[in-house]
Amino acid sequence: MSEIMRTSVIGAGLIGASWAALFLASGRSVAVFDPATGTEAAVRDHVRNAWPAMTEIGLTKRGDPDRITFHASPEAAVEGADFIQESVPERIAMKHGTFARIEPRLSSRAIVASSASGLTLGQMQRGWRSPGRFILGHPFNPPHLIPLVELMANERTQPGVLESAEAFYADIGKTTIRVQKEVPGHVANRLQAAIWREAIHLVESGVASVGDVDKAIASGPGLRWAAMGPTTLFGLGAGEGGLSAFCDHFADTFNGWWADLGSPELNDANAKLLEEGLVEANEGRTVAELSQRRDAMLVAIQRALAEIDPNSTGTEPRGAATAGGSSGLSNPRPW
């Protein structure tokens, strides 16, 4: 087990509350700060609602949902913490203000990871006097169910900090990747943004409905992507010939498709078109109902994958220490 045992969550909306549930499930203590009214009740509800699903996939064996405290300031919440997950709103001035407040109160061993999806590490580092123990630790929503964490450090990061963070995240059941070059959106969000751009183009062009485009992913490549990434899968597409044979055979095909892809911009008109399509496709289901359905499916997928490959998903064998579960919140934060 990682030496990191005392954690702190700064910013406890949907993302922060999910991190809190995950840390508690792994046997850590969690100190929480968020200035919003009703934070304690909302976070406790989130943890309580997540716990049964986390237990179902074997992720609460070391956990204790009561090892959580709530604090009136970020300074108090980070006092004595070994690891701080920052998830405040993605406004750079707010990030910098939070960093300025907590930096003097951090222990010399503490690591601070930001959940930021839209801000870069370099932008955020400017809010620190000494950013050596500050890194990017971007999760995929919901963090207590999706294993991925995108990590980034740079020349201003102290030696060993990234490795310690990787070990901590692995111990709580996460799958980490290293972002080696600073780009907006990191890696996974750029990939899903590219897919969504073409999904919008197909709907706007009248090729398929919103519901059918979603079905095309969920019942097609999405199932394969739950097991393996696109390059590996295409490498399997030519049998023993491997990826080189696949590329040789399909180069003209893919080049033709890429040349024909759309490049729409998200605007009021297509947002309304998509929303109307979703209402029709989801047959009146509420956000809460859809969230519960999504979470149940994610749990089932990870259980099934873990039976085949214990290292593939981060459930039971990956995670005597990890977490997953059903969210009790319906905040529409996109990432």
Tab-separated table of C-alpha atoms in Angstrom:
chain	number	residue	atom	x	y	z
A	1	MET	CA	0.000	0.000	0.000
A	2	SER	CA	1.201	3.504	-0.780
A	3	GLU	CA	2.663	5.530	2.081
A	4	ILE	CA	0.118	8.231	1.260
A	5	MET	CA	-2.704	7.827	3.787
A	6	ARG	CA	-4.000	11.320	4.560
A	7	THR	CA	-5.706	12.937	1.589
A	8	SER	CA	-7.483	16.197	0.958
A	9	VAL	CA	-10.076	17.186	-1.613
A	10	ILE	CA	-10.278	20.888	-2.464
A	11	GLY	CA	-13.414	21.574	-4.463
A	12	ALA	CA	-16.204	19.053	-3.854
A	13	GLY	CA	-18.552	19.256	-6.804
A	14	LEU	CA	-19.247	16.140	-8.836
A	15	ILE	CA	-15.561	15.503	-9.561
A	16	GLY	CA	-14.287	16.258	-6.061
A	17	ALA	CA	-17.032	14.209	-4.399
A	18	SER	CA	-16.155	11.276	-6.635
A	19	TRP	CA	-12.494	11.579	-5.661
A	20	ALA	CA	-13.533	11.639	-1.999
A	21	ALA	CA	-15.499	8.402	-2.413
A	22	LEU	CA	-12.540	6.790	-4.160
A	23	PHE	CA	-10.021	7.833	-1.509
A	24	LEU	CA	-12.304	6.635	1.307
A	25	ALA	CA	-12.842	3.285	-0.398
A	26	SER	CA	-9.074	2.797	-0.550
A	27	GLY	CA	-8.688	3.158	3.214
A	28	ARG	CA	-7.489	6.760	3.289
A	29	SER	CA	-8.782	9.621	5.378
A	30	VAL	CA	-10.213	12.561	3.449
A	31	ALA	CA	-10.348	16.223	4.476
A	32	VAL	CA	-12.744	18.238	2.313
A	33	PHE	CA	-13.147	21.925	1.567
A	34	ASP	CA	-15.716	23.551	-0.673
A	35	PRO	CA	-17.336	26.926	0.021
A	36	ALA	CA	-20.741	25.925	-1.366
A	37	THR	CA	-23.687	25.696	0.999
A	38	GLY	CA	-24.685	22.112	1.674
A	39	THR	CA	-21.319	20.619	0.743
A	40	GLU	CA	-21.160	18.160	3.619
A	41	ALA	CA	-24.619	16.728	2.983
A	42	ALA	CA	-24.025	16.472	-0.780
A	43	VAL	CA	-20.657	14.741	-0.412
A	44	ARG	CA	-21.899	12.329	2.234
A	45	ASP	CA	-24.856	11.483	-0.013
A	46	HIS	CA	-22.489	10.894	-2.924
A	47	VAL	CA	-20.290	8.557	-0.885
A	48	ARG	CA	-23.289	6.703	0.522
A	49	ASN	CA	-24.820	6.222	-2.921
A	50	ALA	CA	-21.505	5.084	-4.413
A	51	TRP	CA	-20.628	2.593	-1.676
A	52	PRO	CA	-22.882	-0.352	-2.659
A	53	ALA	CA	-21.594	-0.419	-6.238
A	54	MET	CA	-18.016	-0.066	-5.047
A	55	THR	CA	-18.573	-2.979	-2.715
A	56	GLU	CA	-20.121	-5.013	-5.519
A	57	ILE	CA	-16.922	-4.851	-7.519
A	58	GLY	CA	-14.687	-5.508	-4.518
A	59	LEU	CA	-13.343	-2.034	-4.032
A	60	THR	CA	-14.170	-1.190	-0.424
A	61	LYS	CA	-12.230	-3.918	1.400
A	62	ARG	CA	-9.973	-1.384	3.066
A	63	GLY	CA	-12.535	1.397	3.062
A	64	ASP	CA	-14.316	3.317	5.784
A	65	PRO	CA	-16.898	5.900	4.625
A	66	ASP	CA	-16.739	7.707	7.954
A	67	ARG	CA	-13.069	8.744	7.679
A	68	ILE	CA	-14.080	12.084	6.188
A	69	THR	CA	-13.941	15.546	7.699
A	70	PHE	CA	-15.137	18.911	6.431
A	71	HIS	CA	-13.313	22.195	6.895
A	72	ALA	CA	-14.074	25.888	6.708
A	73	SER	CA	-11.006	26.820	4.664
A	74	PRO	CA	-8.683	25.183	2.146
A	75	GLU	CA	-5.771	25.929	4.485
A	76	ALA	CA	-7.347	23.813	7.219
A	77	ALA	CA	-8.224	21.006	4.806
A	78	VAL	CA	-4.656	20.539	3.554
A	79	GLU	CA	-3.043	20.639	6.991
A	80	GLY	CA	-1.007	17.448	7.365
A	81	ALA	CA	-2.248	15.922	4.107
A	82	ASP	CA	0.059	13.693	2.076
A	83	PHE	CA	-1.905	14.087	-1.174
A	84	ILE	CA	-4.251	16.871	-2.247
A	85	GLN	CA	-6.622	16.520	-5.199
A	86	GLU	CA	-7.673	19.989	-6.370
A	87	SER	CA	-10.945	20.194	-8.306
A	88	VAL	CA	-12.057	23.820	-8.021
A	89	PRO	CA	-13.844	25.434	-11.004
A	90	GLU	CA	-11.657	25.936	-14.056
A	91	ARG	CA	-11.148	29.653	-13.837
A	92	ILE	CA	-7.467	30.447	-13.730
A	93	ALA	CA	-7.803	33.271	-11.197
A	94	MET	CA	-9.690	30.941	-8.858
A	95	LYS	CA	-7.071	28.236	-9.272
A	96	HIS	CA	-4.237	30.665	-8.581
A	97	GLY	CA	-6.035	32.080	-5.565
A	98	THR	CA	-6.522	28.614	-4.114
A	99	PHE	CA	-2.884	27.680	-4.678
A	100	ALA	CA	-1.701	30.889	-2.991
A	101	ARG	CA	-3.790	30.075	0.060
A	102	ILE	CA	-2.733	26.457	0.500
A	103	GLU	CA	0.944	26.612	-0.479
A	104	PRO	CA	2.205	27.999	2.862
A	105	ARG	CA	0.311	25.303	4.765
A	106	LEU	CA	1.501	22.261	2.827
A	107	SER	CA	3.867	19.755	4.339
A	108	SER	CA	7.194	19.320	2.554
A	109	ARG	CA	6.152	15.836	1.376
A	110	ALA	CA	2.687	16.747	0.105
A	111	ILE	CA	1.787	16.280	-3.551
A	112	VAL	CA	-0.929	18.434	-5.128
A	113	ALA	CA	-2.667	17.144	-8.265
A	114	SER	CA	-5.131	19.188	-10.283
A	115	SER	CA	-8.174	17.627	-11.925
A	116	ALA	CA	-8.181	20.381	-14.567
A	117	SER	CA	-9.366	19.340	-18.020
A	118	GLY	CA	-9.209	22.658	-19.853
A	119	LEU	CA	-6.231	24.379	-18.241
A	120	THR	CA	-2.637	23.393	-18.863
A	121	LEU	CA	0.000	22.590	-16.273
A	122	GLY	CA	2.057	25.623	-17.300
A	123	GLN	CA	-0.883	27.971	-16.841
A	124	MET	CA	-1.566	26.628	-13.374
A	125	GLN	CA	2.078	26.574	-12.273
A	126	ARG	CA	2.129	30.363	-12.496
A	127	GLY	CA	-0.026	30.408	-9.372
A	128	TRP	CA	2.744	28.810	-7.293
A	129	ARG	CA	5.875	30.279	-5.790
A	130	SER	CA	7.457	26.804	-5.899
A	131	PRO	CA	5.503	24.435	-8.166
A	132	GLY	CA	7.841	21.486	-7.691
A	133	ARG	CA	5.257	19.236	-6.035
A	134	PHE	CA	2.307	20.266	-8.187
A	135	ILE	CA	1.231	18.087	-11.121
A	136	LEU	CA	-1.688	17.478	-13.425
A	137	GLY	CA	-3.848	14.536	-12.312
A	138	HIS	CA	-6.820	14.705	-14.667
A	139	PRO	CA	-9.502	12.018	-14.188
A	140	PHE	CA	-12.255	10.875	-16.508
A	141	ASN	CA	-15.790	11.451	-15.286
A	142	PRO	CA	-16.933	9.825	-13.037
A	143	PRO	CA	-13.551	9.473	-11.307
A	144	HIS	CA	-14.743	6.786	-8.898
A	145	LEU	CA	-15.760	4.547	-11.814
A	146	ILE	CA	-13.487	5.310	-14.755
A	147	PRO	CA	-9.893	4.161	-14.120
A	148	LEU	CA	-8.078	6.703	-16.296
A	149	VAL	CA	-5.929	9.483	-14.838
A	150	GLU	CA	-3.823	11.638	-17.142
A	151	LEU	CA	-0.606	12.736	-15.429
A	152	MET	CA	1.766	15.483	-16.420
A	153	ALA	CA	4.927	16.932	-14.925
A	154	ASN	CA	7.624	19.090	-16.501
A	155	GLU	CA	11.055	20.556	-15.901
A	156	ARG	CA	9.726	22.531	-12.921
A	157	THR	CA	8.519	19.379	-11.153
A	158	GLN	CA	10.741	17.891	-8.463
A	159	PRO	CA	12.331	14.495	-9.181
A	160	GLY	CA	10.262	11.588	-7.936
A	161	VAL	CA	6.976	13.468	-7.567
A	162	LEU	CA	5.385	12.056	-10.708
A	163	GLU	CA	6.497	8.541	-9.807
A	164	SER	CA	5.057	8.874	-6.289
A	165	ALA	CA	1.771	10.076	-7.728
A	166	GLU	CA	1.709	7.156	-10.157
A	167	ALA	CA	2.230	4.724	-7.280
A	168	PHE	CA	-0.529	6.355	-5.241
A	169	TYR	CA	-3.025	6.300	-8.098
A	170	ALA	CA	-2.140	2.690	-8.899
A	171	ASP	CA	-2.741	1.734	-5.279
A	172	ILE	CA	-6.262	3.182	-5.375
A	173	GLY	CA	-6.929	1.330	-8.597
A	174	LYS	CA	-6.263	3.905	-11.270
A	175	THR	CA	-4.771	3.420	-14.715
A	176	THR	CA	-2.403	6.290	-15.477
A	177	ILE	CA	-0.909	7.682	-18.640
A	178	ARG	CA	1.781	10.333	-18.982
A	179	VAL	CA	1.043	13.411	-21.059
A	180	GLN	CA	4.460	14.237	-22.484
A	181	LYS	CA	3.656	17.498	-24.242
A	182	GLU	CA	1.379	20.302	-23.133
A	183	VAL	CA	-1.710	20.565	-25.343
A	184	PRO	CA	-5.218	21.881	-24.578
A	185	GLY	CA	-7.486	19.059	-23.459
A	186	HIS	CA	-4.632	16.614	-22.778
A	187	VAL	CA	-5.195	13.229	-24.509
A	188	ALA	CA	-8.559	11.554	-23.849
A	189	ASN	CA	-10.656	14.705	-24.143
A	190	ARG	CA	-9.081	15.501	-27.497
A	191	LEU	CA	-9.934	12.012	-28.720
A	192	GLN	CA	-13.551	12.228	-27.628
A	193	ALA	CA	-13.806	15.783	-28.962
A	194	ALA	CA	-12.735	14.509	-32.396
A	195	ILE	CA	-15.397	11.798	-32.325
A	196	TRP	CA	-18.104	14.193	-31.133
A	197	ARG	CA	-17.222	16.686	-33.853
A	198	GLU	CA	-17.934	14.057	-36.507
A	199	ALA	CA	-21.059	12.917	-34.622
A	200	ILE	CA	-22.403	16.483	-34.821
A	201	HIS	CA	-21.454	16.668	-38.493
A	202	LEU	CA	-23.357	13.446	-39.248
A	203	VAL	CA	-26.464	14.742	-37.461
A	204	GLU	CA	-26.310	18.189	-39.083
A	205	SER	CA	-25.819	16.587	-42.497
A	206	GLY	CA	-28.859	14.368	-42.063
A	207	VAL	CA	-26.865	11.145	-42.233
A	208	ALA	CA	-28.298	9.747	-38.982
A	209	SER	CA	-30.259	10.808	-35.922
A	210	VAL	CA	-28.668	11.700	-32.590
A	211	GLY	CA	-29.915	8.441	-31.124
A	212	ASP	CA	-28.604	6.330	-33.981
A	213	VAL	CA	-25.190	8.005	-33.923
A	214	ASP	CA	-24.971	7.212	-30.215
A	215	LYS	CA	-26.067	3.624	-30.888
A	216	ALA	CA	-23.428	3.310	-33.596
A	217	ILE	CA	-20.734	3.985	-31.004
A	218	ALA	CA	-22.229	2.150	-28.011
A	219	SER	CA	-23.100	-0.985	-29.985
A	220	GLY	CA	-20.090	-0.862	-32.307
A	221	PRO	CA	-16.586	0.477	-31.740
A	222	GLY	CA	-17.378	1.514	-28.170
A	223	LEU	CA	-17.576	-2.136	-27.165
A	224	ARG	CA	-14.173	-2.826	-28.678
A	225	TRP	CA	-12.669	0.328	-27.146
A	226	ALA	CA	-13.664	-0.904	-23.694
A	227	ALA	CA	-11.190	-3.721	-24.244
A	228	MET	CA	-8.397	-2.245	-26.350
A	229	GLY	CA	-7.354	1.023	-27.961
A	230	PRO	CA	-7.945	1.871	-31.633
A	231	THR	CA	-4.410	1.260	-32.881
A	232	THR	CA	-4.219	-2.161	-31.246
A	233	LEU	CA	-7.639	-3.059	-32.621
A	234	PHE	CA	-6.729	-2.002	-36.147
A	235	GLY	CA	-3.541	-4.010	-35.759
A	236	LEU	CA	-5.775	-7.040	-35.210
A	237	GLY	CA	-7.851	-6.149	-38.257
A	238	ALA	CA	-5.418	-7.676	-40.738
A	239	GLY	CA	-4.801	-10.895	-38.854
A	240	GLU	CA	-1.232	-12.143	-38.864
A	241	GLY	CA	-0.191	-9.291	-41.134
A	242	GLY	CA	-0.573	-6.875	-38.228
A	243	LEU	CA	-0.793	-3.106	-38.375
A	244	SER	CA	1.530	-2.720	-41.351
A	245	ALA	CA	-0.714	-4.924	-43.459
A	246	PHE	CA	-3.808	-3.083	-42.232
A	247	CYS	CA	-2.321	0.296	-43.152
A	248	ASP	CA	-1.193	-0.960	-46.548
A	249	HIS	CA	-4.661	-2.281	-47.314
A	250	PHE	CA	-6.739	0.609	-45.938
A	251	ALA	CA	-4.549	3.683	-46.491
A	252	ASP	CA	-6.619	5.012	-49.394
A	253	THR	CA	-9.864	4.234	-47.569
A	254	PHE	CA	-8.912	6.116	-44.409
A	255	ASN	CA	-7.408	9.018	-46.323
A	256	GLY	CA	-10.677	9.350	-48.197
A	257	TRP	CA	-12.718	9.266	-44.995
A	258	TRP	CA	-10.472	11.817	-43.292
A	259	ALA	CA	-10.765	14.170	-46.235
A	260	ASP	CA	-14.569	13.947	-45.985
A	261	LEU	CA	-14.887	14.484	-42.229
A	262	GLY	CA	-16.790	17.578	-41.143
A	263	SER	CA	-15.549	20.466	-39.036
A	264	PRO	CA	-18.634	21.980	-37.382
A	265	GLU	CA	-18.455	24.518	-34.572
A	266	LEU	CA	-20.642	24.026	-31.529
A	267	ASN	CA	-23.300	26.742	-31.526
A	268	ASP	CA	-26.837	27.427	-30.323
A	269	ALA	CA	-28.417	25.900	-33.413
A	270	ASN	CA	-26.721	22.530	-33.325
A	271	ALA	CA	-26.847	22.414	-29.518
A	272	LYS	CA	-30.638	22.684	-29.800
A	273	LEU	CA	-30.647	20.032	-32.527
A	274	LEU	CA	-28.642	17.668	-30.332
A	275	GLU	CA	-30.795	18.334	-27.274
A	276	GLU	CA	-33.992	17.604	-29.198
A	277	GLY	CA	-32.426	14.421	-30.529
A	278	LEU	CA	-31.447	13.325	-27.037
A	279	VAL	CA	-34.944	13.855	-25.682
A	280	GLU	CA	-36.311	11.643	-28.432
A	281	ALA	CA	-33.604	8.996	-28.088
A	282	ASN	CA	-33.806	8.773	-24.298
A	283	GLU	CA	-37.595	8.549	-24.227
A	284	GLY	CA	-38.040	10.986	-21.363
A	285	ARG	CA	-35.531	9.452	-18.955
A	286	THR	CA	-34.201	11.944	-16.433
A	287	VAL	CA	-30.550	12.835	-15.939
A	288	ALA	CA	-30.562	10.886	-12.662
A	289	GLU	CA	-32.030	7.815	-14.354
A	290	LEU	CA	-29.520	7.959	-17.183
A	291	SER	CA	-26.644	8.435	-14.733
A	292	GLN	CA	-27.698	5.363	-12.757
A	293	ARG	CA	-28.001	3.346	-15.964
A	294	ARG	CA	-24.538	4.489	-17.099
A	295	ASP	CA	-22.951	3.638	-13.769
A	296	ALA	CA	-24.534	0.179	-13.639
A	297	MET	CA	-23.236	-0.531	-17.130
A	298	LEU	CA	-19.750	0.685	-16.249
A	299	VAL	CA	-19.659	-1.562	-13.204
A	300	ALA	CA	-20.821	-4.555	-15.249
A	301	ILE	CA	-18.254	-3.892	-17.978
A	302	GLN	CA	-15.400	-3.612	-15.504
A	303	ARG	CA	-16.457	-6.777	-13.696
A	304	ALA	CA	-16.573	-8.691	-16.953
A	305	LEU	CA	-13.209	-7.396	-18.113
A	306	ALA	CA	-11.603	-8.140	-14.754
A	307	GLU	CA	-12.631	-11.791	-15.038
A	308	ILE	CA	-10.678	-12.055	-18.285
A	309	ASP	CA	-7.762	-9.764	-17.499
A	310	PRO	CA	-7.332	-8.605	-13.874
A	311	ASN	CA	-5.013	-5.816	-15.015
A	312	SER	CA	-7.313	-4.426	-17.688
A	313	THR	CA	-9.811	-2.357	-15.767
A	314	GLY	CA	-9.035	-1.645	-12.171
A	315	THR	CA	-11.818	-3.542	-10.513
A	316	GLU	CA	-11.452	-6.344	-7.989
A	317	PRO	CA	-7.916	-7.672	-8.577
A	318	ARG	CA	-6.703	-4.216	-9.554
A	319	GLY	CA	-8.372	-2.787	-6.653
A	320	ALA	CA	-8.595	-4.173	-3.310
A	321	ALA	CA	-8.094	-0.459	-2.921
A	322	THR	CA	-10.039	1.240	-5.658
A	323	ALA	CA	-13.544	2.562	-6.059
A	324	GLY	CA	-16.439	2.788	-8.367
A	325	GLY	CA	-20.131	3.188	-7.988
A	326	SER	CA	-23.313	5.007	-8.595
A	327	SER	CA	-23.327	8.750	-8.348
A	328	GLY	CA	-25.909	10.481	-6.243
A	329	LEU	CA	-25.268	13.816	-7.925
A	330	SER	CA	-26.442	15.020	-11.320
A	331	ASN	CA	-24.062	17.919	-11.951
A	332	PRO	CA	-23.700	18.137	-15.750
A	333	ARG	CA	-19.962	18.840	-15.723
A	334	PRO	CA	-18.804	17.424	-19.084
A	335	TRP	CA	-15.526	15.785	-18.164
